[in-house]
């Protein structure tokens, strides 16, 4: 069965290609290489013994998307990762985000819904909940006004899919990720942030590696036990596996609604200081860090209630924060060696 993975050479995309191939799917990975390197294909091959088919396509080019779907009209589903994800950059350049995250989505859906079966897995984010009132966050928590164009593209994306499913053959699962971290335990694939990392874990591993002088901890005066923000850090391999399960649910027509939504997290919140100390433990390195002012737009706390994914998808995260940090550290050491 042929499955399309857009953004298939990116961080979560490449790990999902691995899990799909491990389950016997034939994968066609689309990527425009704007935030990934073609050598990721070699890493995937080393892990699975197979390279996916690769198409270097920019999904903002409608005609290219049309050609692609004509060429591969026997696909059974699309897992859509291709999108920009830097919050700050989206504030600076909103139109880039709306074009990349919305136009591309629309073009893919236009072609997919013209095929006999239209199964679609969408990368959404816990950012849609804003600062939720109740922890842990369930899927029926309300969607809050977006704090950034990036966040808005995830909300609009969910709406586009929901509206389209009402009037077409589209069946979709929206996966709201909490904080994906880590790398493949083989260190053959992992995260490749361009420039200065904005996210916590790549900043930690680069600091430990000596690429950054020190980590700034953004605020220790939050209303949390140690004063630093709390997030739900999920190992990217666990996250990737959930995509395969979600796709299988659509393929076997087990979905109860045309559009279903699931939180993907571990269910456990960790503070920034807890992550730092866990990293120090698994790496044996002392991390140079300093408490600085809060970062604008950060929420105090977000962690998932994962009951729905556990019960309905039969998926549960298996790997620990320590395993994720150890894998991220192994990956960082490998790419700098
Ligand atoms: C951010 C985005 C989120 C997006 C996700 C993936 C915001 C408000 N949220 O999540 O919408 O889906 O990235 O790209 O930007 N931290 C430090 N020092 C650092 C970096 C981070 O202390 O150098 C802290 C942050 O304050 C936060 C935690 O670490 O408390 C996690 O930060 P980060 O990895 O950037 O993820 P989010 O902000 O949760």
GROMACS .gro file of C-alpha atoms and ligand atoms in nm:
model
  376
    1UNK     CA    1   0.000   0.000   0.000
    2UNK     CA    2   0.141   0.334  -0.109
    3UNK     CA    3   0.137   0.620   0.141
    4UNK     CA    4   0.248   0.977   0.084
    5UNK     CA    5   0.439   1.155   0.359
    6UNK     CA    6   0.474   1.528   0.294
    7UNK     CA    7   0.768   1.684   0.475
    8UNK     CA    8   0.897   1.328   0.478
    9UNK     CA    9   1.261   1.427   0.531
   10UNK     CA   10   1.185   1.652   0.827
   11UNK     CA   11   1.217   1.568   1.196
   12UNK     CA   12   0.884   1.396   1.265
   13UNK     CA   13   0.829   1.305   0.898
   14UNK     CA   14   1.149   1.101   0.867
   15UNK     CA   15   1.075   0.906   1.186
   16UNK     CA   16   0.726   0.834   1.054
   17UNK     CA   17   0.865   0.710   0.721
   18UNK     CA   18   1.076   0.463   0.921
   19UNK     CA   19   0.777   0.333   1.116
   20UNK     CA   20   0.561   0.307   0.802
   21UNK     CA   21   0.831   0.110   0.620
   22UNK     CA   22   0.874  -0.113   0.925
   23UNK     CA   23   0.502  -0.192   0.895
   24UNK     CA   24   0.534  -0.280   0.526
   25UNK     CA   25   0.397   0.037   0.368
   26UNK     CA   26   0.549   0.169   0.048
   27UNK     CA   27   0.632   0.533   0.117
   28UNK     CA   28   0.656   0.826  -0.119
   29UNK     CA   29   0.824   1.111   0.066
   30UNK     CA   30   0.769   1.464  -0.058
   31UNK     CA   31   0.998   1.742   0.061
   32UNK     CA   32   1.116   2.075  -0.080
   33UNK     CA   33   1.438   2.052   0.127
   34UNK     CA   34   1.372   2.396   0.278
   35UNK     CA   35   1.440   2.259   0.625
   36UNK     CA   36   1.584   1.914   0.557
   37UNK     CA   37   1.866   1.745   0.371
   38UNK     CA   38   1.847   1.474   0.110
   39UNK     CA   39   2.098   1.267   0.311
   40UNK     CA   40   1.810   1.189   0.551
   41UNK     CA   41   1.714   0.926   0.291
   42UNK     CA   42   2.041   0.743   0.365
   43UNK     CA   43   1.963   0.745   0.738
   44UNK     CA   44   1.619   0.598   0.670
   45UNK     CA   45   1.777   0.331   0.450
   46UNK     CA   46   2.032   0.241   0.718
   47UNK     CA   47   1.753   0.183   0.971
   48UNK     CA   48   1.496   0.007   0.753
   49UNK     CA   49   1.705  -0.136   0.467
   50UNK     CA   50   1.499   0.063   0.220
   51UNK     CA   51   1.491   0.413   0.074
   52UNK     CA   52   1.146   0.561   0.026
   53UNK     CA   53   1.058   0.703  -0.314
   54UNK     CA   54   1.154   1.071  -0.295
   55UNK     CA   55   0.990   1.361  -0.480
   56UNK     CA   56   1.142   1.707  -0.442
   57UNK     CA   57   0.823   1.911  -0.468
   58UNK     CA   58   0.719   2.244  -0.325
   59UNK     CA   59   0.352   2.202  -0.234
   60UNK     CA   60   0.288   2.574  -0.283
   61UNK     CA   61   0.313   2.501  -0.655
   62UNK     CA   62  -0.037   2.392  -0.743
   63UNK     CA   63   0.057   2.249  -1.082
   64UNK     CA   64   0.334   2.039  -0.928
   65UNK     CA   65   0.085   1.902  -0.675
   66UNK     CA   66  -0.156   1.814  -0.957
   67UNK     CA   67   0.117   1.632  -1.148
   68UNK     CA   68   0.222   1.442  -0.841
   69UNK     CA   69  -0.129   1.311  -0.773
   70UNK     CA   70  -0.171   1.209  -1.138
   71UNK     CA   71   0.152   1.012  -1.119
   72UNK     CA   72   0.062   0.840  -0.791
   73UNK     CA   73  -0.312   0.793  -0.824
   74UNK     CA   74  -0.300   0.457  -0.642
   75UNK     CA   75  -0.205   0.595  -0.301
   76UNK     CA   76  -0.415   0.499   0.002
   77UNK     CA   77  -0.342   0.799   0.221
   78UNK     CA   78  -0.144   1.113   0.296
   79UNK     CA   79   0.034   1.203   0.618
   80UNK     CA   80   0.087   1.577   0.598
   81UNK     CA   81   0.385   1.720   0.787
   82UNK     CA   82   0.509   1.976   0.533
   83UNK     CA   83   0.480   2.311   0.711
   84UNK     CA   84   0.683   2.584   0.873
   85UNK     CA   85   0.693   2.573   1.253
   86UNK     CA   86   0.894   2.859   1.400
   87UNK     CA   87   0.667   3.079   1.608
   88UNK     CA   88   0.888   3.391   1.601
   89UNK     CA   89   0.947   3.368   1.227
   90UNK     CA   90   0.571   3.343   1.171
   91UNK     CA   91   0.522   3.674   1.352
   92UNK     CA   92   0.789   3.833   1.129
   93UNK     CA   93   0.662   3.681   0.807
   94UNK     CA   94   0.295   3.583   0.839
   95UNK     CA   95   0.233   3.550   0.466
   96UNK     CA   96   0.510   3.292   0.433
   97UNK     CA   97   0.330   3.090   0.700
   98UNK     CA   98  -0.015   3.126   0.548
   99UNK     CA   99   0.119   3.036   0.205
  100UNK     CA  100   0.326   2.740   0.320
  101UNK     CA  101   0.089   2.596   0.579
  102UNK     CA  102  -0.247   2.682   0.422
  103UNK     CA  103  -0.207   2.700   0.042
  104UNK     CA  104  -0.014   2.373   0.039
  105UNK     CA  105  -0.280   2.206   0.253
  106UNK     CA  106  -0.559   2.323   0.021
  107UNK     CA  107  -0.378   2.202  -0.293
  108UNK     CA  108  -0.311   1.860  -0.143
  109UNK     CA  109  -0.673   1.823  -0.028
  110UNK     CA  110  -0.806   1.929  -0.368
  111UNK     CA  111  -0.616   1.647  -0.537
  112UNK     CA  112  -0.658   1.388  -0.264
  113UNK     CA  113  -1.036   1.423  -0.250
  114UNK     CA  114  -1.054   1.353  -0.625
  115UNK     CA  115  -0.912   1.002  -0.562
  116UNK     CA  116  -1.131   0.702  -0.473
  117UNK     CA  117  -1.021   0.711  -0.109
  118UNK     CA  118  -0.906   1.020   0.074
  119UNK     CA  119  -0.737   0.933   0.404
  120UNK     CA  120  -0.549   1.220   0.563
  121UNK     CA  121  -0.345   1.254   0.880
  122UNK     CA  122  -0.279   1.613   0.986
  123UNK     CA  123   0.002   1.748   1.208
  124UNK     CA  124  -0.168   1.975   1.453
  125UNK     CA  125  -0.039   2.112   1.779
  126UNK     CA  126  -0.134   2.159   2.142
  127UNK     CA  127  -0.081   2.526   2.066
  128UNK     CA  128  -0.451   2.533   1.963
  129UNK     CA  129  -0.544   2.510   2.333
  130UNK     CA  130  -0.346   2.821   2.433
  131UNK     CA  131  -0.316   2.827   2.812
  132UNK     CA  132  -0.583   2.572   2.892
  133UNK     CA  133  -0.770   2.618   3.218
  134UNK     CA  134  -0.752   2.256   3.325
  135UNK     CA  135  -0.452   2.021   3.330
  136UNK     CA  136  -0.410   1.765   3.189
  137UNK     CA  137  -0.565   1.887   2.864
  138UNK     CA  138  -0.841   1.679   2.704
  139UNK     CA  139  -0.939   1.704   2.338
  140UNK     CA  140  -1.263   1.882   2.426
  141UNK     CA  141  -1.080   2.174   2.588
  142UNK     CA  142  -1.170   2.486   2.394
  143UNK     CA  143  -0.958   2.616   2.110
  144UNK     CA  144  -0.823   2.959   2.213
  145UNK     CA  145  -0.744   3.256   1.989
  146UNK     CA  146  -0.404   3.186   1.836
  147UNK     CA  147  -0.104   3.374   1.974
  148UNK     CA  148   0.091   3.363   1.649
  149UNK     CA  149   0.037   3.318   1.275
  150UNK     CA  150   0.197   2.974   1.313
  151UNK     CA  151  -0.061   2.874   1.575
  152UNK     CA  152  -0.334   3.021   1.360
  153UNK     CA  153  -0.232   2.805   1.063
  154UNK     CA  154  -0.286   2.495   1.278
  155UNK     CA  155  -0.633   2.612   1.381
  156UNK     CA  156  -0.729   2.712   1.027
  157UNK     CA  157  -0.586   2.384   0.897
  158UNK     CA  158  -0.812   2.190   1.132
  159UNK     CA  159  -1.113   2.396   1.015
  160UNK     CA  160  -1.031   2.349   0.646
  161UNK     CA  161  -1.017   1.973   0.697
  162UNK     CA  162  -1.339   1.964   0.899
  163UNK     CA  163  -1.531   2.172   0.642
  164UNK     CA  164  -1.397   1.964   0.353
  165UNK     CA  165  -1.480   1.630   0.516
  166UNK     CA  166  -1.846   1.737   0.545
  167UNK     CA  167  -1.890   1.751   0.169
  168UNK     CA  168  -1.627   1.515   0.022
  169UNK     CA  169  -1.490   1.162   0.066
  170UNK     CA  170  -1.224   1.295   0.305
  171UNK     CA  171  -1.160   1.102   0.626
  172UNK     CA  172  -0.906   1.260   0.857
  173UNK     CA  173  -0.735   1.233   1.192
  174UNK     CA  174  -0.599   1.550   1.349
  175UNK     CA  175  -0.305   1.478   1.577
  176UNK     CA  176  -0.232   1.748   1.832
  177UNK     CA  177   0.130   1.705   1.934
  178UNK     CA  178   0.266   1.826   2.263
  179UNK     CA  179   0.647   1.877   2.259
  180UNK     CA  180   0.821   1.630   2.026
  181UNK     CA  181   1.187   1.568   2.114
  182UNK     CA  182   1.459   1.306   2.075
  183UNK     CA  183   1.593   1.121   1.775
  184UNK     CA  184   1.603   0.767   1.644
  185UNK     CA  185   1.793   0.547   1.896
  186UNK     CA  186   2.030   0.442   1.614
  187UNK     CA  187   2.125   0.812   1.569
  188UNK     CA  188   2.077   0.768   1.194
  189UNK     CA  189   1.807   1.037   1.185
  190UNK     CA  190   1.716   1.322   1.420
  191UNK     CA  191   1.640   1.692   1.438
  192UNK     CA  192   1.842   1.934   1.223
  193UNK     CA  193   1.755   2.286   1.335
  194UNK     CA  194   1.877   2.557   1.101
  195UNK     CA  195   2.059   2.842   1.275
  196UNK     CA  196   2.006   2.907   1.643
  197UNK     CA  197   1.756   2.656   1.783
  198UNK     CA  198   1.437   2.805   1.926
  199UNK     CA  199   1.324   2.486   2.101
  200UNK     CA  200   1.456   2.372   2.436
  201UNK     CA  201   1.610   2.031   2.367
  202UNK     CA  202   1.817   2.117   2.057
  203UNK     CA  203   1.942   2.423   2.247
  204UNK     CA  204   2.043   2.200   2.538
  205UNK     CA  205   2.230   1.949   2.321
  206UNK     CA  206   2.407   2.225   2.125
  207UNK     CA  207   2.511   2.393   2.452
  208UNK     CA  208   2.645   2.063   2.588
  209UNK     CA  209   2.833   2.020   2.260
  210UNK     CA  210   2.996   2.363   2.301
  211UNK     CA  211   2.818   2.522   2.004
  212UNK     CA  212   2.631   2.760   2.236
  213UNK     CA  213   2.786   2.922   2.538
  214UNK     CA  214   2.489   2.876   2.766
  215UNK     CA  215   2.123   2.796   2.776
  216UNK     CA  216   1.887   3.075   2.879
  217UNK     CA  217   1.602   2.948   3.094
  218UNK     CA  218   1.311   3.174   3.015
  219UNK     CA  219   1.171   3.267   3.355
  220UNK     CA  220   1.161   3.100   3.697
  221UNK     CA  221   0.873   3.299   3.840
  222UNK     CA  222   0.587   3.100   3.692
  223UNK     CA  223   0.323   2.947   3.917
  224UNK     CA  224   0.477   2.599   3.901
  225UNK     CA  225   0.662   2.399   4.172
  226UNK     CA  226   1.011   2.516   4.064
  227UNK     CA  227   0.897   2.835   3.887
  228UNK     CA  228   0.986   2.719   3.534
  229UNK     CA  229   0.735   2.631   3.261
  230UNK     CA  230   0.590   2.285   3.231
  231UNK     CA  231   0.555   2.093   2.903
  232UNK     CA  232   0.480   1.739   2.792
  233UNK     CA  233   0.791   1.616   2.608
  234UNK     CA  234   0.722   1.318   2.385
  235UNK     CA  235   0.978   1.095   2.216
  236UNK     CA  236   0.960   1.137   1.839
  237UNK     CA  237   0.963   0.759   1.785
  238UNK     CA  238   0.649   0.719   1.998
  239UNK     CA  239   0.491   1.007   1.808
  240UNK     CA  240   0.580   0.853   1.471
  241UNK     CA  241   0.418   0.522   1.570
  242UNK     CA  242   0.092   0.701   1.650
  243UNK     CA  243   0.075   0.820   1.288
  244UNK     CA  244   0.092   0.465   1.157
  245UNK     CA  245  -0.184   0.357   1.397
  246UNK     CA  246  -0.400   0.654   1.297
  247UNK     CA  247  -0.356   0.573   0.929
  248UNK     CA  248  -0.443   0.207   0.988
  249UNK     CA  249  -0.759   0.320   1.167
  250UNK     CA  250  -0.869   0.511   0.858
  251UNK     CA  251  -0.766   0.233   0.618
  252UNK     CA  252  -0.966  -0.026   0.811
  253UNK     CA  253  -1.259   0.218   0.835
  254UNK     CA  254  -1.266   0.198   1.214
  255UNK     CA  255  -1.303   0.573   1.252
  256UNK     CA  256  -1.632   0.673   1.412
  257UNK     CA  257  -1.637   1.022   1.266
  258UNK     CA  258  -1.506   1.166   0.942
  259UNK     CA  259  -1.271   1.386   1.141
  260UNK     CA  260  -1.130   1.271   1.471
  261UNK     CA  261  -0.888   1.452   1.701
  262UNK     CA  262  -0.628   1.306   1.936
  263UNK     CA  263  -0.375   1.451   2.176
  264UNK     CA  264  -0.030   1.297   2.145
  265UNK     CA  265   0.174   1.340   2.457
  266UNK     CA  266   0.300   1.131   2.746
  267UNK     CA  267   0.051   1.264   2.999
  268UNK     CA  268   0.334   1.383   3.224
  269UNK     CA  269   0.449   1.741   3.255
  270UNK     CA  270   0.815   1.827   3.310
  271UNK     CA  271   0.957   2.165   3.403
  272UNK     CA  272   1.248   2.324   3.217
  273UNK     CA  273   1.473   2.260   3.518
  274UNK     CA  274   1.362   1.897   3.533
  275UNK     CA  275   1.454   1.856   3.166
  276UNK     CA  276   1.796   2.013   3.229
  277UNK     CA  277   1.864   1.785   3.524
  278UNK     CA  278   1.746   1.477   3.336
  279UNK     CA  279   1.978   1.573   3.052
  280UNK     CA  280   2.271   1.617   3.292
  281UNK     CA  281   2.201   1.271   3.431
  282UNK     CA  282   2.185   1.086   3.099
  283UNK     CA  283   2.475   1.272   2.937
  284UNK     CA  284   2.705   1.297   3.237
  285UNK     CA  285   2.759   1.661   3.135
  286UNK     CA  286   2.710   1.969   3.349
  287UNK     CA  287   2.499   2.214   3.153
  288UNK     CA  288   2.582   2.584   3.158
  289UNK     CA  289   2.253   2.764   3.206
  290UNK     CA  290   2.121   3.091   3.340
  291UNK     CA  291   1.777   3.209   3.441
  292UNK     CA  292   1.668   3.506   3.228
  293UNK     CA  293   1.343   3.695   3.172
  294UNK     CA  294   1.028   3.521   3.047
  295UNK     CA  295   0.993   3.468   2.671
  296UNK     CA  296   0.695   3.651   2.528
  297UNK     CA  297   0.408   3.425   2.433
  298UNK     CA  298   0.510   3.132   2.654
  299UNK     CA  299   0.232   2.968   2.850
  300UNK     CA  300   0.287   2.840   3.203
  301UNK     CA  301   0.189   2.480   3.160
  302UNK     CA  302   0.066   2.232   2.900
  303UNK     CA  303   0.045   1.855   2.932
  304UNK     CA  304  -0.186   1.606   2.773
  305UNK     CA  305  -0.465   1.388   2.894
  306UNK     CA  306  -0.394   1.088   2.670
  307UNK     CA  307  -0.695   0.872   2.763
  308UNK     CA  308  -0.861   0.914   2.423
  309UNK     CA  309  -0.550   0.807   2.228
  310UNK     CA  310  -0.497   0.519   2.474
  311UNK     CA  311  -0.854   0.389   2.451
  312UNK     CA  312  -0.954   0.466   2.095
  313UNK     CA  313  -0.625   0.434   1.907
  314UNK     CA  314  -0.474   0.179   2.144
  315UNK     CA  315  -0.162   0.396   2.149
  316UNK     CA  316   0.043   0.495   2.450
  317UNK     CA  317   0.388   0.648   2.468
  318UNK     CA  318   0.645   0.386   2.570
  319UNK     CA  319   0.970   0.577   2.593
  320UNK     CA  320   1.084   0.797   2.880
  321UNK     CA  321   1.208   1.156   2.892
  322UNK     CA  322   1.555   1.016   2.974
  323UNK     CA  323   1.548   0.790   2.667
  324UNK     CA  324   1.445   1.083   2.448
  325UNK     CA  325   1.721   1.305   2.587
  326UNK     CA  326   1.980   1.028   2.552
  327UNK     CA  327   1.878   0.979   2.187
  328UNK     CA  328   1.892   1.355   2.120
  329UNK     CA  329   2.238   1.369   2.278
  330UNK     CA  330   2.365   1.068   2.080
  331UNK     CA  331   2.237   1.233   1.761
  332UNK     CA  332   2.398   1.569   1.842
  333UNK     CA  333   2.733   1.399   1.906
  334UNK     CA  334   2.707   1.205   1.583
  335UNK     CA  335   2.632   1.504   1.359
  336UNK     CA  336   2.917   1.708   1.507
  337UNK     CA  337   3.177   1.428   1.483
  338LIG     C1  338   0.692   2.603   2.074
  338LIG     C2  339   0.573   2.680   2.028
  338LIG     C3  340   0.467   2.583   1.983
  338LIG     C4  341   0.522   2.497   1.871
  338LIG     C5  342   0.648   2.427   1.919
  338LIG     C6  343   0.714   2.351   1.805
  338LIG     C7  344   0.572   2.891   2.156
  338LIG     C8  345   0.503   2.968   2.259
  338LIG     N1  346   0.524   2.768   2.133
  338LIG     O1  347   0.650   2.525   2.186
  338LIG     O2  348   0.355   2.652   1.936
  338LIG     O3  349   0.426   2.401   1.835
  338LIG     O4  350   0.740   2.522   1.970
  338LIG     O5  351   0.797   2.429   1.729
  338LIG     O6  352   0.666   2.935   2.097
  338LIG     N2  353   1.289   2.730   2.681
  338LIG     C9  354   1.393   2.788   2.752
  338LIG     N3  355   1.506   2.823   2.684
  338LIG    C10  356   1.522   2.803   2.548
  338LIG    C11  357   1.414   2.743   2.477
  338LIG    C12  358   1.299   2.709   2.547
  338LIG     O7  359   1.384   2.808   2.873
  338LIG     O8  360   1.627   2.838   2.493
  338LIG    C13  361   1.167   2.691   2.753
  338LIG    C14  362   1.042   2.764   2.707
  338LIG     O9  363   1.023   2.881   2.780
  338LIG    C15  364   0.935   2.659   2.731
  338LIG    C16  365   1.008   2.526   2.716
  338LIG    O10  366   1.146   2.555   2.727
  338LIG    O11  367   0.891   2.667   2.864
  338LIG    C17  368   0.982   2.460   2.583
  338LIG    O12  369   1.007   2.554   2.480
  338LIG     P1  370   1.005   2.513   2.325
  338LIG    O13  371   1.090   2.392   2.305
  338LIG    O14  372   1.036   2.635   2.247
  338LIG    O15  373   0.857   2.465   2.300
  338LIG     P2  374   0.717   2.543   2.325
  338LIG    O16  375   0.739   2.684   2.352
  338LIG    O17  376   0.641   2.464   2.424
   0.00000   0.00000   0.00000
